[in-house]
Coordinates of C-alpha atoms in Angstrom, one line a residue:
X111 CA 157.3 21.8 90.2
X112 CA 156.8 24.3 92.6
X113 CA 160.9 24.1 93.5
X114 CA 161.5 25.1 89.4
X115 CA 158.9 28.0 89.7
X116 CA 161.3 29.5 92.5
X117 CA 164.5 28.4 91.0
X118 CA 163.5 29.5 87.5
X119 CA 161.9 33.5 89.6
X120 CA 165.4 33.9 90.7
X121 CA 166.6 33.7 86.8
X122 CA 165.3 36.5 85.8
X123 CA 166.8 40.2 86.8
X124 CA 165.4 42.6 89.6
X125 CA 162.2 44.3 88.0
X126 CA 164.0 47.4 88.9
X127 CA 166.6 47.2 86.1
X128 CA 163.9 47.3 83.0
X129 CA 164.6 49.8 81.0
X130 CA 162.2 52.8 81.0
X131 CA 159.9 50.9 78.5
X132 CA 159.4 48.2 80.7
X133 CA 161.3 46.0 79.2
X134 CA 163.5 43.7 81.3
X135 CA 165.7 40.7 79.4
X136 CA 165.0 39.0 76.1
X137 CA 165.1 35.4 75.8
X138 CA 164.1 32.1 77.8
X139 CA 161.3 30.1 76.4
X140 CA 157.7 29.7 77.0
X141 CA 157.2 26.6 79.2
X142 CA 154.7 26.7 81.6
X143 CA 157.5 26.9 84.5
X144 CA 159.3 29.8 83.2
X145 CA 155.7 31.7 82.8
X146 CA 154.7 30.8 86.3
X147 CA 157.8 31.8 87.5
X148 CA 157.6 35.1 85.5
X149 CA 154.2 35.9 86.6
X150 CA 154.8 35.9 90.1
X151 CA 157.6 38.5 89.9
X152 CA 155.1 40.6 87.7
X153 CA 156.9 40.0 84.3
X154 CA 155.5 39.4 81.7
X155 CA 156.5 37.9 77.9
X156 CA 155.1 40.7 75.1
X157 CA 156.5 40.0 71.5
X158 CA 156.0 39.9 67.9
X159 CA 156.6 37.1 65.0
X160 CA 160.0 36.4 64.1
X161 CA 161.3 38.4 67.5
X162 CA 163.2 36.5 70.4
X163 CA 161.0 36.7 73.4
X164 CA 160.7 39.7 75.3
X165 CA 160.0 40.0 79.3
X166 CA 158.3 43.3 80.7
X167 CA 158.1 44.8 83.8
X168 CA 156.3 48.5 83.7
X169 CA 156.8 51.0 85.6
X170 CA 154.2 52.5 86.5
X171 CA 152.0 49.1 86.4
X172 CA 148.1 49.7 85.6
X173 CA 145.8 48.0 87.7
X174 CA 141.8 47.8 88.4
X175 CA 141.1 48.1 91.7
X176 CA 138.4 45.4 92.2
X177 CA 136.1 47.8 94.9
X178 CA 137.0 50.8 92.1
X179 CA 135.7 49.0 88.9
X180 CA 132.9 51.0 87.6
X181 CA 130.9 50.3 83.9
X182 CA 130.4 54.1 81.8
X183 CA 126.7 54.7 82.5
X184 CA 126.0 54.1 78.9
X185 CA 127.6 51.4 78.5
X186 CA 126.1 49.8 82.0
X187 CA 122.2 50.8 80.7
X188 CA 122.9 49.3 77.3
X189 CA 124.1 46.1 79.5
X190 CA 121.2 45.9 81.6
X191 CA 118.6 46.6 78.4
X192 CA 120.4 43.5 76.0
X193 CA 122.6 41.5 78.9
X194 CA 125.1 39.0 77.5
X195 CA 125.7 35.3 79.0
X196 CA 128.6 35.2 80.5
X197 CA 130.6 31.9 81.2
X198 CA 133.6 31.1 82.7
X199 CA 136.5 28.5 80.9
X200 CA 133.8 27.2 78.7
X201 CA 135.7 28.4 75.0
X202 CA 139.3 29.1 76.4
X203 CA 140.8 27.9 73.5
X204 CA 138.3 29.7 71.2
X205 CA 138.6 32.9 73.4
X206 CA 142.7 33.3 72.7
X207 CA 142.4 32.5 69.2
X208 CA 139.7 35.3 68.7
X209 CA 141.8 37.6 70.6
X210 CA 144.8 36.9 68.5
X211 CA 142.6 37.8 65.2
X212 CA 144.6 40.7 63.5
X213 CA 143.2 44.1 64.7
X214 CA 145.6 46.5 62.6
X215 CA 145.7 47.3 58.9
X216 CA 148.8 45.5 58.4
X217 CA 147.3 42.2 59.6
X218 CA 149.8 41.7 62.9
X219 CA 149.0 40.1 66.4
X220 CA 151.5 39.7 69.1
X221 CA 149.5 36.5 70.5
X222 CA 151.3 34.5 68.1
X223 CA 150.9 30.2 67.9
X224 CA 153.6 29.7 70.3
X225 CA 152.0 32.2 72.8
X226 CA 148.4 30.4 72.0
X227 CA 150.7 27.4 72.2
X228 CA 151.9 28.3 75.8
X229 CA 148.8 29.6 77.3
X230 CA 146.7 27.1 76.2
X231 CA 149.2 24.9 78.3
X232 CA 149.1 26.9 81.5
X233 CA 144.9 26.8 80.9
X234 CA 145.1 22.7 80.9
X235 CA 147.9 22.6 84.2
X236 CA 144.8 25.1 85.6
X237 CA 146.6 28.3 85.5
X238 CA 144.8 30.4 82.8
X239 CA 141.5 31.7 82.4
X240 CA 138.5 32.8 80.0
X241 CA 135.4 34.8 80.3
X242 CA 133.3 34.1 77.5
X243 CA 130.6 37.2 76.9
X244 CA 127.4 34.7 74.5
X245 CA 124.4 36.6 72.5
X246 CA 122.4 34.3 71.1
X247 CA 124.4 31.2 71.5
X248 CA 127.2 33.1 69.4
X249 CA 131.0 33.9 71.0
X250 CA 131.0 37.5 70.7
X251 CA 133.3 38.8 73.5
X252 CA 136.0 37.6 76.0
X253 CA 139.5 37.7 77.5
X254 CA 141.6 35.5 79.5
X255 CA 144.4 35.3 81.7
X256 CA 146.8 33.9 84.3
X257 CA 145.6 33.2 88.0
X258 CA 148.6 33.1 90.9
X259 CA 147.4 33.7 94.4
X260 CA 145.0 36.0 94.9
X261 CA 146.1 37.7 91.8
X262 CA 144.6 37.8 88.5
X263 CA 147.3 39.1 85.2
X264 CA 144.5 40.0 82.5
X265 CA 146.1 39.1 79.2
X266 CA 143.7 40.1 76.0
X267 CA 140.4 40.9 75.2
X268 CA 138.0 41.1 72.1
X269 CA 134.5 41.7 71.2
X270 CA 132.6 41.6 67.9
X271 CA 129.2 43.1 69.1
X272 CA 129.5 46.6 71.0
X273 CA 130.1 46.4 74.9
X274 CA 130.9 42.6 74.7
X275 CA 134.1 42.9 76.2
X276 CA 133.0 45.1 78.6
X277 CA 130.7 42.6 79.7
X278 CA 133.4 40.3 80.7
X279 CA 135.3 42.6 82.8
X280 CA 132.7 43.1 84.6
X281 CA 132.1 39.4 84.8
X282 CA 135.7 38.8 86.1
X283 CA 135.5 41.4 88.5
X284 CA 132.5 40.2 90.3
X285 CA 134.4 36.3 90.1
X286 CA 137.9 37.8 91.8
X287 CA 135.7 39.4 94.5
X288 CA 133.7 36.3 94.7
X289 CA 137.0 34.5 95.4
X290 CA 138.6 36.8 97.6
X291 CA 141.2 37.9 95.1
X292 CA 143.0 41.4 96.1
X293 CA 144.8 42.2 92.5
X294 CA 143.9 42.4 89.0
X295 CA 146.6 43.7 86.8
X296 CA 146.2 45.2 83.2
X297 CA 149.8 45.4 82.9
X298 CA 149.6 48.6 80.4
X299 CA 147.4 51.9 80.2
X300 CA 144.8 52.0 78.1
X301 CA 142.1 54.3 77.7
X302 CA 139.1 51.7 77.5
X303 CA 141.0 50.1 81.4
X304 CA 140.9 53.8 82.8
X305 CA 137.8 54.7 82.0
X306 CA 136.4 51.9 84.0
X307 CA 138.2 52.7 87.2
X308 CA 142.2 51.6 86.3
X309 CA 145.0 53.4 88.5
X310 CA 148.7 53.5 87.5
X311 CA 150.5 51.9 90.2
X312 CA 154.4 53.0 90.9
X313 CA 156.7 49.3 90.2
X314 CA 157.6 49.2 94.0
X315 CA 153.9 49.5 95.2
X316 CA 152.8 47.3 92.5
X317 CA 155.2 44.3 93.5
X318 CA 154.2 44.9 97.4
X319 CA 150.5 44.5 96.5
X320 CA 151.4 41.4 94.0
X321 CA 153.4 39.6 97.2
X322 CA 150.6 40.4 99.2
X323 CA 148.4 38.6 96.6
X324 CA 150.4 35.7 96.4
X325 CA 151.4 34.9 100.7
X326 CA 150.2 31.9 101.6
X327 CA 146.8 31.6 103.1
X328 CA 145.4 29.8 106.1
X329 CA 142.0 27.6 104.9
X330 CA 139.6 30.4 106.9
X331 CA 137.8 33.1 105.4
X332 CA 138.5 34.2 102.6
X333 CA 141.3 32.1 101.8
X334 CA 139.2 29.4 101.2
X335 CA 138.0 31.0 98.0
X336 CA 141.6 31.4 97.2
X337 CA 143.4 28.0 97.1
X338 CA 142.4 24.3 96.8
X339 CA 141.7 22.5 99.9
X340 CA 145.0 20.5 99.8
X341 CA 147.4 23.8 98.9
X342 CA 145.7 26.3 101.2
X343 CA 147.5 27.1 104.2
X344 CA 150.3 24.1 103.3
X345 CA 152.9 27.2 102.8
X346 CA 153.3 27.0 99.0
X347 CA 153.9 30.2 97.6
X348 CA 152.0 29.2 94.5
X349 CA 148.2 28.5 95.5
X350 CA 145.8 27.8 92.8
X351 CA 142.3 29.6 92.3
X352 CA 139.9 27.2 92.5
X353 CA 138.8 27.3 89.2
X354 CA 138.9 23.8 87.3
X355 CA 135.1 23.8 86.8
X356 CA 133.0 25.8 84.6
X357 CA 130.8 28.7 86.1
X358 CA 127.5 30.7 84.5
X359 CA 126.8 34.3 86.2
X360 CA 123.9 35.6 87.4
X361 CA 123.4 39.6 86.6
X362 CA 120.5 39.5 88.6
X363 CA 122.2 38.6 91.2
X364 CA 125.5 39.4 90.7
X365 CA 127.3 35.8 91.4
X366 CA 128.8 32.9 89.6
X367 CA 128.2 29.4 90.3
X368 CA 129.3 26.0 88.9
X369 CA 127.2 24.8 86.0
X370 CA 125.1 21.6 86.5

């Protein structure tokens, strides 16, 4: 598959003819191929109901510098005083759905069934991710999205008790640096992302950092965290993250683990 991802990449047009809104070409479809291929030239598909599909390429990109995340004081003491269990892939499916819920008084979402659809499909071939924030054995907070490289795309987020979402950022953040990732890309500016350390990258440095983050790696170091054993250092442009299993984290001590 990995000779579609490059042959499909080289479908789409250069990032540096979107439009001034970020948007880049309309159409295509949602397999997993196409959206692998899309991700790893930093587009992205953004669209409504009963719209063709839309492919985006900002400019400038935001981004959370992994080394410049930092929790609001309030909202880090309110963490620390009623701390959420986090988990990684364990509700996926349950995580895109509740970000999908309506959030607007006219009722619309732009994760619509075939995007739900699609990313549930990249989760299964190992390519998408949840965070799932718990409070007394209840889902209350989460987000997911796409893992290339050493790149992570966030997608959505939600949160029905205060700070929940918050909670998973964080959580994500300390994974990535856990795996040796290098980018972690919000795609747009929002105030809630730049209040916790997000930076507005120009489109050029953006898709230097992003092919940076997805070079092949040698199986030392770092790069171990950052591909499987049998991809890592084999020169496929498209390593995995090594994340099939299911993982708690530890606030105490900062760090995720598999669950037994």
């Amino acid at each position: 598959m990995i000779g579609a991802f490059t042959a499909l990449a080289s479908q789409f047009p250069p990032t540096e003819s979107a439009r001034d809104d970020g948007l880049l070409c309309i159409g295509g479809d949602l397999r997993p191929e196409r959206l692998v291929a899309a991700y790893s030239r930093g587009i992205f598909p953004w669209y409504s109901k009963g719209m063709p599909i839309i492919w985006w390429s900002p400019d400038p990109r935001c981004v959370m510098p992994l080394e410049g995340f930092c929790l609001p004081a309030r909202s880090a003491r309110k963490l620390r005083l009623h701390p959420f269990e986090l988990t990684h892939n364990a509700a996926f499916g349950r995580v895109i759905r509740a970000c999908a819920a309506p959030r607007d008084k006219e009722g619309g979402t732009w994760i619509i069934d075939d995007m739900m659809r699609a990313y549930e499909g990249l989760h299964a071939l190992g390519y998408a991710h949840s965070i799932e924030a718990w409070q007394d054995g209840e889902l209350v907070g989460g987000l997911y999205g796409v893992a290339l490289g050493r790149a992570f795309f966030g997608e959505s987020m939600f949160h029905t008790r205060p700070e929940a979402s918050r909670a998973a950022l964080a959580g994500l953040v300390a994974l990535l640096r856990q795996r040796g990732a290098t980018l972690l890309d919000c795609q747009q500016e929002t105030p809630h992302i730049m209040r916790m350390g997000g930076v507005m990258l120009p489109r050029a440095v953006f898709q230097a950092e992003l092919a940076r983050a997805l070079a092949p790696q040698t199986q030392t170091g770092a790069a171990q965290n950052c591909a499987t054993p049998e991809m890592a250092g084999s020169g496929l442009p498209f390593p995995w993250l090594p994340w099939g299993l299911v993982y708690s984290y530890s606030p105490a001590e900062g760090f995720w683990a598999a669950r037994s």
